[in-house]
XYZ file of C-alpha atoms in Angstrom:
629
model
C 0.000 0.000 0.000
C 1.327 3.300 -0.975
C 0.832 6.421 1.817
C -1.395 8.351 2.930
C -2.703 10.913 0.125
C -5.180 13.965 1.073
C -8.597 13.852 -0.639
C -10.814 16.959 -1.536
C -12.158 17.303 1.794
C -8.793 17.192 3.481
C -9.114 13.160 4.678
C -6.447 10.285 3.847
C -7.054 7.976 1.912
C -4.587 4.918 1.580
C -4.339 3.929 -2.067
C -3.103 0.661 -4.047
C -0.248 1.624 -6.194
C -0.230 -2.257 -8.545
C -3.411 -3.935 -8.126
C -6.375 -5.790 -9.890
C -9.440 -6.345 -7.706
C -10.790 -9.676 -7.326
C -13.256 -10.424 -10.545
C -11.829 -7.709 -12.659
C -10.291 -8.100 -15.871
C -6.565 -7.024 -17.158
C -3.724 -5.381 -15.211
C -4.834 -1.301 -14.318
C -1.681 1.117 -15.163
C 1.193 0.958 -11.939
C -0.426 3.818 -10.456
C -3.842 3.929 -11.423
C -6.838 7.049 -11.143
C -10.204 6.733 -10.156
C -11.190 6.486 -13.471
C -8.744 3.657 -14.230
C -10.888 2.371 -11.636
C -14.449 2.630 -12.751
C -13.054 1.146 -16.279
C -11.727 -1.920 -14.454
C -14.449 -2.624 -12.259
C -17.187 -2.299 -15.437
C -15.107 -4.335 -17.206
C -15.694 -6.658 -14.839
C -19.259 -6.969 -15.285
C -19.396 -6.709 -18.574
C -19.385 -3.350 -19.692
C -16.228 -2.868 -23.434
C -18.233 -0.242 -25.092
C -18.860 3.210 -24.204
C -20.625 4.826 -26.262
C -20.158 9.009 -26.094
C -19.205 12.562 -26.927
C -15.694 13.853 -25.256
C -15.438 16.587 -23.140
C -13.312 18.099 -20.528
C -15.870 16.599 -17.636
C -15.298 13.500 -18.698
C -11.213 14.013 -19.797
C -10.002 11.419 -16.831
C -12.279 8.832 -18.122
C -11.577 9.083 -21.904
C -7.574 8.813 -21.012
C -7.830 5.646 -18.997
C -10.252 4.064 -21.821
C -7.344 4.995 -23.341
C -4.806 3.634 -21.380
C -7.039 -0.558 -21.503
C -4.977 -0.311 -25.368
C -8.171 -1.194 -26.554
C -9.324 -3.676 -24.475
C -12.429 -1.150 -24.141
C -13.726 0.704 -27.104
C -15.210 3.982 -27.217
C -17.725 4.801 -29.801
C -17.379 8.402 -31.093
C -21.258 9.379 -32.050
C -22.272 13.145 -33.262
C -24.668 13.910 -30.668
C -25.217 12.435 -27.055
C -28.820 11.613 -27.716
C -27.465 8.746 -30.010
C -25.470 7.682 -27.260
C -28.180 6.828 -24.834
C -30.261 5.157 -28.181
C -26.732 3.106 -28.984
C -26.084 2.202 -25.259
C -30.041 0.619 -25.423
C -29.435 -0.636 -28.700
C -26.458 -2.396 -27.660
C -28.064 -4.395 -25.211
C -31.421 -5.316 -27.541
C -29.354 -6.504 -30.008
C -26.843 -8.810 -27.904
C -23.845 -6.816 -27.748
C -23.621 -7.038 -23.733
C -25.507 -7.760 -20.603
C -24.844 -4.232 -19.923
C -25.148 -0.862 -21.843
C -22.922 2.179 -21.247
C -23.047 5.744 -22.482
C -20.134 8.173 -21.456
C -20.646 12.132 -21.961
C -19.483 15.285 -20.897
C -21.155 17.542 -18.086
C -23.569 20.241 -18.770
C -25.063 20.069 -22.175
C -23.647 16.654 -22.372
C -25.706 15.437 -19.678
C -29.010 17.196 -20.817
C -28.410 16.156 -24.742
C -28.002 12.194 -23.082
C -31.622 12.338 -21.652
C -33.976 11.330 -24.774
C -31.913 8.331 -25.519
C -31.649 7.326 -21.642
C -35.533 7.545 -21.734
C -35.671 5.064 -24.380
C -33.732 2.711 -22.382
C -35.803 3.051 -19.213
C -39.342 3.046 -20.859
C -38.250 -0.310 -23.017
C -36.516 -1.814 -19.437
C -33.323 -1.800 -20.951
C -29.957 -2.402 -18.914
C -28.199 0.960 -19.085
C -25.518 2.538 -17.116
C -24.667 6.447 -17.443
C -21.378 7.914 -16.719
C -22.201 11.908 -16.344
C -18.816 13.978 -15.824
C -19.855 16.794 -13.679
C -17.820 20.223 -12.788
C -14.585 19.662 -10.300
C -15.744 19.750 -6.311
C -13.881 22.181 -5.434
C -15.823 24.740 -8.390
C -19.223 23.004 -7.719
C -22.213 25.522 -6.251
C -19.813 28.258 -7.433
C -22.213 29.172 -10.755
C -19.159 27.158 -12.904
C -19.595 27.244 -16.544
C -22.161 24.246 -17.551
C -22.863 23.694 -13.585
C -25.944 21.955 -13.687
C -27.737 20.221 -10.980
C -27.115 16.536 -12.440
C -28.970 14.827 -9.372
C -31.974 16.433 -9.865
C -32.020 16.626 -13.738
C -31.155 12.668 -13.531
C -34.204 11.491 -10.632
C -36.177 10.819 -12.847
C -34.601 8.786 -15.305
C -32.313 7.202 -13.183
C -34.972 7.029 -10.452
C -33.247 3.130 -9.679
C -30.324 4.328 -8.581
C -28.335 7.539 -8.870
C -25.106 8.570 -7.218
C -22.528 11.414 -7.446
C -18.818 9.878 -6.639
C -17.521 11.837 -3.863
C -14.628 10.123 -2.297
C -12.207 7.496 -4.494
C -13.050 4.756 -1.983
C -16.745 5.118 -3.477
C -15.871 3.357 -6.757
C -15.923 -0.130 -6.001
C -19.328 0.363 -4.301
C -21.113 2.773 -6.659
C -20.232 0.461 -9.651
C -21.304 -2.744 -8.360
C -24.351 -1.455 -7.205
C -25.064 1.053 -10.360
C -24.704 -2.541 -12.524
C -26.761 -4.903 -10.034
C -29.300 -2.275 -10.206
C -29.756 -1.861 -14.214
C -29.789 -5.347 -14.718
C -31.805 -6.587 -11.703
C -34.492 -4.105 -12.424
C -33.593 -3.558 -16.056
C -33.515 -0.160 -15.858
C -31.256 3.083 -16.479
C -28.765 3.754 -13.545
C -26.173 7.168 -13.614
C -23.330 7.990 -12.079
C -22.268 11.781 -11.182
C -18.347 11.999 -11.634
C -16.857 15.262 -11.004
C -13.914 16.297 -13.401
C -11.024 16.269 -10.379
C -11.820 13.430 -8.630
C -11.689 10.939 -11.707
C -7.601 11.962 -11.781
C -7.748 11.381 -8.085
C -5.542 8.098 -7.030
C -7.739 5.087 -7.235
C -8.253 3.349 -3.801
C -8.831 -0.237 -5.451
C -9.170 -2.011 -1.791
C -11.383 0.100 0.973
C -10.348 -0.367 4.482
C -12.041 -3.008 6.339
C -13.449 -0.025 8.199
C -16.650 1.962 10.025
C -18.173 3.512 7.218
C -16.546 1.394 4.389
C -18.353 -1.152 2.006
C -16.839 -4.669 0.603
C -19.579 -5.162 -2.488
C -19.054 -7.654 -4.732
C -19.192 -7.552 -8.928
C -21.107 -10.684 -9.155
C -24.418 -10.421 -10.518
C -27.706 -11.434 -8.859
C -29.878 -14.226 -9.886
C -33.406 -13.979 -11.487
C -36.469 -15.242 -10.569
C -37.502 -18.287 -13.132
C -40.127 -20.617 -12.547
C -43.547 -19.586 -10.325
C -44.747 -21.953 -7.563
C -46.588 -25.236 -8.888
C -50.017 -24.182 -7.935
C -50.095 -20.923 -9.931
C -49.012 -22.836 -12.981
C -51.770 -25.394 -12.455
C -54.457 -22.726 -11.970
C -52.803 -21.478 -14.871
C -53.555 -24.507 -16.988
C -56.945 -24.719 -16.046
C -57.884 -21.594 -17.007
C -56.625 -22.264 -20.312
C -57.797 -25.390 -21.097
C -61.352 -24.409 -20.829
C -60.672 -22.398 -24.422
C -61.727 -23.110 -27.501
C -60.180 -19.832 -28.874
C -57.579 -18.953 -28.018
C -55.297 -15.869 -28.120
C -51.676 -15.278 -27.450
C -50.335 -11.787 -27.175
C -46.117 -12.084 -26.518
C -43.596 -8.977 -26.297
C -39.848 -8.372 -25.726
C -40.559 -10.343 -22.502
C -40.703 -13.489 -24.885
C -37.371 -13.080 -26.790
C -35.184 -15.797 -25.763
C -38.313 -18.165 -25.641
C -38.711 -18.899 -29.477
C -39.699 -22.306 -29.113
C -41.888 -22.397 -25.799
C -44.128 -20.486 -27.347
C -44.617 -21.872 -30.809
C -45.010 -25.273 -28.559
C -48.076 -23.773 -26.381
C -49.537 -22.146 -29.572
C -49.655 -25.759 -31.238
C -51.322 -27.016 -28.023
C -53.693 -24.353 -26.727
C -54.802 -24.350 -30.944
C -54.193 -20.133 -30.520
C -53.294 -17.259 -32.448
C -50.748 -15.324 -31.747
C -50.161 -11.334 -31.858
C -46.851 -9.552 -31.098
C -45.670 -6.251 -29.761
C -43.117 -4.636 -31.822
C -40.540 -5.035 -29.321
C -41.524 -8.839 -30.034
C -41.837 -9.473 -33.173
C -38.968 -11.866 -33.617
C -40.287 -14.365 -31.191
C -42.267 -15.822 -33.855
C -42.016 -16.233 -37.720
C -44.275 -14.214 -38.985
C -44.086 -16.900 -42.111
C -46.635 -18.543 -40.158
C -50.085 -18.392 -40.547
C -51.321 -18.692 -37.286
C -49.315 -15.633 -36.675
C -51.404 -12.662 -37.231
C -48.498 -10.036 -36.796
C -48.769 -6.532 -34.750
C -51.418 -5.744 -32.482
C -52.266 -1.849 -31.952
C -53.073 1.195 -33.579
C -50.292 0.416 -36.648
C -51.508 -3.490 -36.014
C -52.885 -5.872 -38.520
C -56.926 -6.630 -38.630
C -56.886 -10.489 -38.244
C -54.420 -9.314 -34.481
C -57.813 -7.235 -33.882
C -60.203 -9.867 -34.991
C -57.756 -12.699 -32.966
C -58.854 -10.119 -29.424
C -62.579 -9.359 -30.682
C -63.209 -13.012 -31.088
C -61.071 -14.929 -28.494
C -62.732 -16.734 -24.999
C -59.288 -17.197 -23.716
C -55.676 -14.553 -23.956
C -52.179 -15.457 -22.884
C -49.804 -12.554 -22.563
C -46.106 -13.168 -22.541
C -43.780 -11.062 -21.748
C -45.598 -7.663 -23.486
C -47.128 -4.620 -21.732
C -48.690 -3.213 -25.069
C -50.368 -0.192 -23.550
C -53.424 0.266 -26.388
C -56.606 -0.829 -23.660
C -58.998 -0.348 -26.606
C -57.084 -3.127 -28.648
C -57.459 -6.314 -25.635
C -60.768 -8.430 -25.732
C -63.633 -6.082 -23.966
C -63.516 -6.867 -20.136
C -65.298 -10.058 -19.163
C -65.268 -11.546 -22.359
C -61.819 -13.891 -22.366
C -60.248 -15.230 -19.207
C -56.672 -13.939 -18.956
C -53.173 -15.189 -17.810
C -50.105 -13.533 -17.721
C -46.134 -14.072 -17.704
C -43.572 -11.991 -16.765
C -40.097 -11.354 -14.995
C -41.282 -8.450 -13.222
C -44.577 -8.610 -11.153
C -44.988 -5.056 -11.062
C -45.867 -5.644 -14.850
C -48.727 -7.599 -14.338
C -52.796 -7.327 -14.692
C -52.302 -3.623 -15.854
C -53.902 -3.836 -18.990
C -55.945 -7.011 -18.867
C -57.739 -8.339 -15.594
C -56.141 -11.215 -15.926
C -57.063 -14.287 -13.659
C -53.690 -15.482 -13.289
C -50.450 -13.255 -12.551
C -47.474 -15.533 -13.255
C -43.850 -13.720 -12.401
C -41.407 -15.764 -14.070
C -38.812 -16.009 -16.882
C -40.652 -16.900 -20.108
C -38.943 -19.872 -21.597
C -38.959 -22.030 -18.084
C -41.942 -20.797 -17.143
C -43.508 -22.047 -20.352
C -42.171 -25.285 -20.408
C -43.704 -26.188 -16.864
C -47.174 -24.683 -18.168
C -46.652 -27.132 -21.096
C -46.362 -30.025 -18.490
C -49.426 -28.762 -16.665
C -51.312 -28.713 -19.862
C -51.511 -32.249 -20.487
C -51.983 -32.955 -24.853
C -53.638 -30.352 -27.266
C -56.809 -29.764 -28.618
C -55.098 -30.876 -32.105
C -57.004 -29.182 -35.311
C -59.739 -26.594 -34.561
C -62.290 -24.293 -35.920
C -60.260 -21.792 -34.329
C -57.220 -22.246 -35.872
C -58.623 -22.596 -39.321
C -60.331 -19.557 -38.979
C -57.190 -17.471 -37.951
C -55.958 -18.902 -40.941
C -58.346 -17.822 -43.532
C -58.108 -14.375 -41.802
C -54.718 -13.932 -41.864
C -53.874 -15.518 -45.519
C -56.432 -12.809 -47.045
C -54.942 -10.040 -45.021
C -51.642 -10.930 -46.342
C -52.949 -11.252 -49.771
C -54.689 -7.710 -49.476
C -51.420 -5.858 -48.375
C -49.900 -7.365 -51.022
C -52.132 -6.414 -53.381
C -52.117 -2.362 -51.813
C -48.556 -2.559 -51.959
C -48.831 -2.900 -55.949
C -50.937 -0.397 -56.791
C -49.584 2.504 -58.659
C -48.869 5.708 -56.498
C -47.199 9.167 -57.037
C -44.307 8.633 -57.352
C -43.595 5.479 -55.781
C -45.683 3.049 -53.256
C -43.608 3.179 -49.590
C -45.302 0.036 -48.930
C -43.868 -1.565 -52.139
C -40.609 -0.934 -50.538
C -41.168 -2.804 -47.456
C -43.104 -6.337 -49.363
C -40.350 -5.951 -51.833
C -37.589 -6.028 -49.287
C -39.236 -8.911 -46.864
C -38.842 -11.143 -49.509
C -35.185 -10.434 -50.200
C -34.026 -10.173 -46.607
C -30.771 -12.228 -45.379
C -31.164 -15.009 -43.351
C -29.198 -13.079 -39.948
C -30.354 -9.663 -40.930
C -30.531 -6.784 -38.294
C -33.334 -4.271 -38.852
C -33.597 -0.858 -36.908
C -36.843 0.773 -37.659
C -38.014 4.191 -36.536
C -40.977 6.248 -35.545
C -43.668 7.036 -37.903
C -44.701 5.622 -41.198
C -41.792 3.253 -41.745
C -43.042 1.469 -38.118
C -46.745 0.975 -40.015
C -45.042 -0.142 -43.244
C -42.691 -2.966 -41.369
C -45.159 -3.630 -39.224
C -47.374 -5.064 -42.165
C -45.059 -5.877 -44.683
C -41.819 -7.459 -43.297
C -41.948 -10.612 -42.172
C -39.630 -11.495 -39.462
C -38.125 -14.852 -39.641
C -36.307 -17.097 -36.739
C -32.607 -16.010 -36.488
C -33.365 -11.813 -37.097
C -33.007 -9.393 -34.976
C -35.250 -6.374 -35.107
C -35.919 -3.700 -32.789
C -37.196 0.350 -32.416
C -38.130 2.693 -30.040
C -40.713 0.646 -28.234
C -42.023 2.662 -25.325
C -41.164 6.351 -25.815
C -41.316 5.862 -29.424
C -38.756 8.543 -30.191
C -38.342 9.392 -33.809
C -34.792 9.160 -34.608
C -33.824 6.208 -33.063
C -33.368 4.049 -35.987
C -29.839 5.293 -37.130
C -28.770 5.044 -33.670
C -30.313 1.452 -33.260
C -28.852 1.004 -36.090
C -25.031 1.701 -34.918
C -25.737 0.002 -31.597
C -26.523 -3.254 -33.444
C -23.456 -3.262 -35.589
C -21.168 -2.631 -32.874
C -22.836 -5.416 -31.150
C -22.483 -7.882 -34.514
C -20.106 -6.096 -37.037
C -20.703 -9.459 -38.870
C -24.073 -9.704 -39.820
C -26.153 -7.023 -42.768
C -28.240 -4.201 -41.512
C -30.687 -2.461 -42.901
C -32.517 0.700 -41.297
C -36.262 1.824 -41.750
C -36.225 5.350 -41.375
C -38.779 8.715 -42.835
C -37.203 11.621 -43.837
C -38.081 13.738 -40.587
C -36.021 11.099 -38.663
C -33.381 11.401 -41.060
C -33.476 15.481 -40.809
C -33.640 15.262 -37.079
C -30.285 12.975 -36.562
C -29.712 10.311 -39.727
C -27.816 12.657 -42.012
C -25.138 13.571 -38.971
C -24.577 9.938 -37.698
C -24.002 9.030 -41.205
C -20.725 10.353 -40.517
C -20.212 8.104 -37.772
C -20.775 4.978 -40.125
C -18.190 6.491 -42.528
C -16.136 6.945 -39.303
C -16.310 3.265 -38.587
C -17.795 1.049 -41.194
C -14.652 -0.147 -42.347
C -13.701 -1.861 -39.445
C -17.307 -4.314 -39.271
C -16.948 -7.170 -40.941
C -19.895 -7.386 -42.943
C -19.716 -3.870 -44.289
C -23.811 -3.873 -45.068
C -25.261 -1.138 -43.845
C -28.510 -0.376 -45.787
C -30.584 3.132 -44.857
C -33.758 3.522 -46.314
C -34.886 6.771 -46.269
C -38.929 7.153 -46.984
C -38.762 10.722 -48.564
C -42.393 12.337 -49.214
C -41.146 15.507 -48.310
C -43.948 15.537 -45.126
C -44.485 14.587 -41.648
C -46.684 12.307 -43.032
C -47.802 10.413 -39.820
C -48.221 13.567 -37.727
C -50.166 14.703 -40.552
C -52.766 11.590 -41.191
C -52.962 12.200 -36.826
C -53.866 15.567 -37.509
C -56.793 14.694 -40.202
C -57.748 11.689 -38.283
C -57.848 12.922 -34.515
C -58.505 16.624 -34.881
C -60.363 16.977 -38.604
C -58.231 19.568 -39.976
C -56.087 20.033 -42.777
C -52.523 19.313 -42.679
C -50.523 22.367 -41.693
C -47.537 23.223 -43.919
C -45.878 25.441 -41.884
C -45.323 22.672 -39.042
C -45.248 18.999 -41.420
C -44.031 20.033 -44.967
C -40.038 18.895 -44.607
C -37.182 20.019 -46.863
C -36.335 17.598 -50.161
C -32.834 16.851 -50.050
C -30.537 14.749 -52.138
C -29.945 12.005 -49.244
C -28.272 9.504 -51.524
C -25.492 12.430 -52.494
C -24.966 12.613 -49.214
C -23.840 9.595 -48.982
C -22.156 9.737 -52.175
C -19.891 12.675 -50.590
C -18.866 10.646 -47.559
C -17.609 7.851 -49.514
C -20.819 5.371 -49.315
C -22.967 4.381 -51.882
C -26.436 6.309 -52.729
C -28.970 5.240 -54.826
C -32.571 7.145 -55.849
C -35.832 5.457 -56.775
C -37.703 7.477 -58.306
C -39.849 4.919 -59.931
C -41.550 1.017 -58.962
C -39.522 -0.616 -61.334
C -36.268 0.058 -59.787
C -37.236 -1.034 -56.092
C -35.952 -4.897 -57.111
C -33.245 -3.968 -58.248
C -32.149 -0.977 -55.642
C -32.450 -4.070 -52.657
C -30.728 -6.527 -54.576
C -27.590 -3.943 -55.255
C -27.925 -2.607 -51.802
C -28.013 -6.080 -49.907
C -25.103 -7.087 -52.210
C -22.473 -4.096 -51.797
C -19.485 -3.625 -50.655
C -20.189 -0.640 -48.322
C -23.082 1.457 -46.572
C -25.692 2.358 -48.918
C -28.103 4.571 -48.599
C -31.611 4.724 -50.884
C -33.228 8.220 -51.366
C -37.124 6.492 -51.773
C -39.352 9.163 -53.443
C -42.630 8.015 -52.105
C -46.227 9.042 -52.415
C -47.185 11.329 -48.976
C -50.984 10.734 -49.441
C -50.452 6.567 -48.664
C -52.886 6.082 -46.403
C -52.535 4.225 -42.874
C -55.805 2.455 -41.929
C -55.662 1.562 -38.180
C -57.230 -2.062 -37.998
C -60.395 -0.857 -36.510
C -60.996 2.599 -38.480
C -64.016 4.203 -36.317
C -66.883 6.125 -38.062
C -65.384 9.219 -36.270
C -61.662 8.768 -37.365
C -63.710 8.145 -40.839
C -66.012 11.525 -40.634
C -62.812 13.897 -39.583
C -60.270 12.460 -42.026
C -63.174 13.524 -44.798
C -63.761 16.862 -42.924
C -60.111 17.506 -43.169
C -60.512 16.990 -46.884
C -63.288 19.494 -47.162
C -61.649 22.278 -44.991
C -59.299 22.537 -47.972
C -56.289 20.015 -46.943
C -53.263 20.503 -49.474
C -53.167 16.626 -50.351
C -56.826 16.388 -50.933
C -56.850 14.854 -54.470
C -53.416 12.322 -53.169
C -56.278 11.390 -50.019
C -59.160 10.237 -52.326
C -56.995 9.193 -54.901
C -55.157 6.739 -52.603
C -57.960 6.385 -49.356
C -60.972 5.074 -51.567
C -58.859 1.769 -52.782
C -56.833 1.133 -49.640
C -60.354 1.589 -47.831
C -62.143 -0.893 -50.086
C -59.232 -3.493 -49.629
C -58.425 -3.607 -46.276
C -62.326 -3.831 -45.052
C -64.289 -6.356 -47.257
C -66.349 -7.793 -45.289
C -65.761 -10.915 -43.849
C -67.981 -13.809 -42.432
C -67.031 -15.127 -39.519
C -68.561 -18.168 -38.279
C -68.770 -20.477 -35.251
């Protein structure tokens, strides 16, 4: 142990001068800082990515990431709103147990926020590192002296803690990293700008007022108790149709719940955050549920006596079975999460895939070919055939959804698709089915547009060896997409699979915001606050060394995936697509219906592109359809 060395309140502190703590990985610098420190000890759960804007708050840090000689990578984005997306990305797409995002104090901090909120509202695993202005300057008015704790309560209601002393690291880590992933949550650290160059006190005295914590995660619960499993069973094998609703919750339980959806004879509707559970290849499958859902998912809840949720927390009330008319169970990790959208009878907290499994056992054999079944079938199969057939029809200038059927069927096997918020969700959500061995994911929760180019980078760091494309509308791509295209020309020569395909749905308009406006408030859209600049996105790309490509037409939309999904670097495609495509929710109300038209009459600029496109999609998506029992 080295001597005695005076902290900022005056106290010694005896400090390590060579040592690795127990459980954490590589050998720390012969005299390592604080932030030496907080690099080993995340290290050592998990935590080689940072993902961050530098900054002289956070200077201490970035030299020791430094100092690991790359043993821990730092990810360079343009803003620090895409670090908190990438840091939440990272973890949804299996690049860690743990996600980290590492910014500057001040605007740093309050730029970090929207992405963080992503992270907490989809109960992803994130930990914050905040630098913060030096001790001795803080309450002083500093330049960017903001009150972290209170601007992070919120967000990082879990756990939040400002390092004060170096004998705080080994504590404040372990417990900031127990706490995201127990509770799957966002966790921050406050680390003022001295104290990270501070000596690092790797081994705190066995002392009064001292902590010994350990960097060892916590287990999870997995399987409920025996009897709720068998009321469980009985309450489901009274059905004789049957509906399965699964989420994120699901992921990891691919087979479990194709297994109960054979034997209970159900349907089964996904969350977003869920959709690669299942493959939506199947036809018992009826895809998204909710407002940008499919109409056999709302038909499936309309018509069902019985409803399994796993794993989901869809918030939409209005688009579960009508109280009293199914009996309900539900599954999930967290217990908190349960019977808040459904009363369900039974509330099982549990991991999905072993809790599954020992429903299966309690279920006894299936109902083997139903009624039910057949008749999700039939509904399903025409809606499929129906979206195909809207997808074809000619538009001005080209059909978005075309896009989207045309790419489904050309997607690679281990594909990674980031979608955003807006009109590209609706379009994926319909037209892209996910298949066994994808990953997908968006902005779940908060639904955030311009998270997809962030997802986007978050997934490729986590798998620089499988293709990516990215779903994005051209008011995502104003708001952040054309500035982190620069990070992918920073990095994409370093991924191993260089694919990196941005579609960018360009109708110069807001165009979801707008069809809100018509549908929810009956007026016109509003130029002023929806129409969007038209700019040359593919020459953009062209100028930082990445491919660009412009359809401008529906004959060149085979052909623009095929070259895309086949090149040798990031490519993005500058889609000119029709603005008045309409969106039918999957239950379009009389009074959606009657301000949409009075929108139309009170002189809306797309009126002719509304009634040109509205009459057929209206006329295809709701033939009538008789249902029988």
């Amino acid at each position: 142990m080295a001597g005695g060395v005076p902290d900022p309140t005056g106290r010694t502190s005896q400090v390590s001068a060579d040592h690795t703590a127990p459980g954490e990985a590589g050998t720390l610098p012969r005299h390592p800082t604080v932030a030496d420190h907080i690099v080993s000890r995340l290290f050592s759960w998990g935590v080689h990515r940072y993902f961050g804007y530098p900054g002289d708050g956070i200077n201490g840090l970035t030299s020791a990431l430094q100092r690991t000689n790359e043993r821990a990578q730092f990810v360079q984005v343009r803003h620090e709103e895409t670090a908190g997306f990438a840091a939440s990305a990272h973890v949804k797409y299996g690049g860690g147990p743990l996600g980290c995002a590492l910014v500057t104090s001040g605007p740093g901090a309050i730029h970090l926020l929207n992405g963080l909120y992503d992270a907490k509202l989809d109960h992803q695993p994130v930990v914050a590192l905040v630098g913060h202005t030096a001790v001795t300057a803080e309450g002083g008015g500093y330049y960017q002296e903001v009150d972290l704790l209170a601007l992070y309560k919120d967000v990082a209601a879990a756990f939040l803690a400002q390092l004060d002393h170096p004998a705080q690291v080994r504590h404040l880590v372990d417990r900031a990293c127990r706490t995201a992933l127990a509770r799957r949550t966002v966790t921050a650290l406050v680390l003022p700008s001295d104290l990270q160059d501070e000596p690092a006190v790797l081994d705190p005295p066995h002392a009064h007022g001292y902590y010994q914590t350990s960097n060892v995660p916590s287990s999870t619960p997995t399987v409920p108790p025996e009897a709720d499993l068998r009321r469980a069973a009985e309450v489901l094998r009274g059905g004789e149709r049957v509906a399965m609703l699964v989420g994120q919750g699901a992921l990891g339980a691919q087979d479990e719940v194709r297994e109960i959806a054979h034997r209970l004879g159900a349907g089964v509707a996904t969350a977003l955050l869920g959709f690669t559970v299942v493959d939506h290849r199947e036809p018992w499958v009826t895809g998204a549920i909710g407002l940008l859902g499919t109409r056999p998912s709302w038909q499936l809840m309309t018509g069902c006596d019985r409803l399994l949720i796993v794993g989901s927390n869809m918030p939409y009330s209005e688009f579960y079975p009508p109280p009293g008319q199914a009996r309900g169970v539900q599954i999930d990790v967290d217990g908190t999460q349960l019977g808040l959208r459904y009363p369900t009878e039974v509330n099982l907290t549990g991991d999905a895939a072993p809790t599954l499994r020992a429903l299966l056992r309690e279920l006894g054999p299936g109902p083997g070919p139903t009624a039910w079944r057949a008749e999700i079938t039939e509904a399903t199969t025409a809606w499929r055939r129906v979206q195909r057939d809207l997808a074809e029809q000619p538009a001005d200038p080209v059909n978005p959804q075309l896009l989207f059927s045309t790419l489904s069927e050309r997607l690679p096997e281990d594909v990674m698709l980031a979608v955003d918020c807006g009109t590209a969700t609706a379009w994926y959500a319909r037209h892209v089915l996910v298949r066994p061995g994808m990953l997908a994911s968006l902005s779940g929760t908060l639904l955030s547009m311009g998270g997809a180019m962030p997802y986007a980078l978050g997934a490729k760091f986590a798998n620089p060896d499988r293709p990516l494309v990215a779903l994005i509308g051209d008011g995502a791509m104003q708001m952040n997409g054309v500035n982190e295209l620069i990070t992918v020309a920073k990095y994409w020569r370093s991924w191993a699979d260089p694919r990196f395909v941005v579609l960018v749905l360009n109708n110069r308009d807001l165009a979801f915001v707008s069809w809100e406006q018509r549908s929810s408030e009956g007026t016109p859209m509003f130029p002023d606050s929806q129409q969007l600049p038209d700019i040359g996105y593919h020459q953009w790309a062209q100028v930082l060394g990445l491919h660009g490509e412009l359809v401008d037409s529906p004959d060149q939309v085979p052909q623009i995936w095929e070259r895309a999904l086949a090149a040798d670097r990031p490519v993005v495609i500058n889609a000119l697509v029709d603005p008045a495509e309409l969106m039918l929710p999957p239950h379009f109300t009389a009074e959606q219906a009657r301000k949409t038209a009075a929108a139309v009459l009170r002189g809306d600029t797309d009126w002719a592109g509304i009634i040109r496109r509205g009459l057929p999609a209206t006329l295809a998506s709701y033939r009538p359809r008789r249902r029988e029992r």
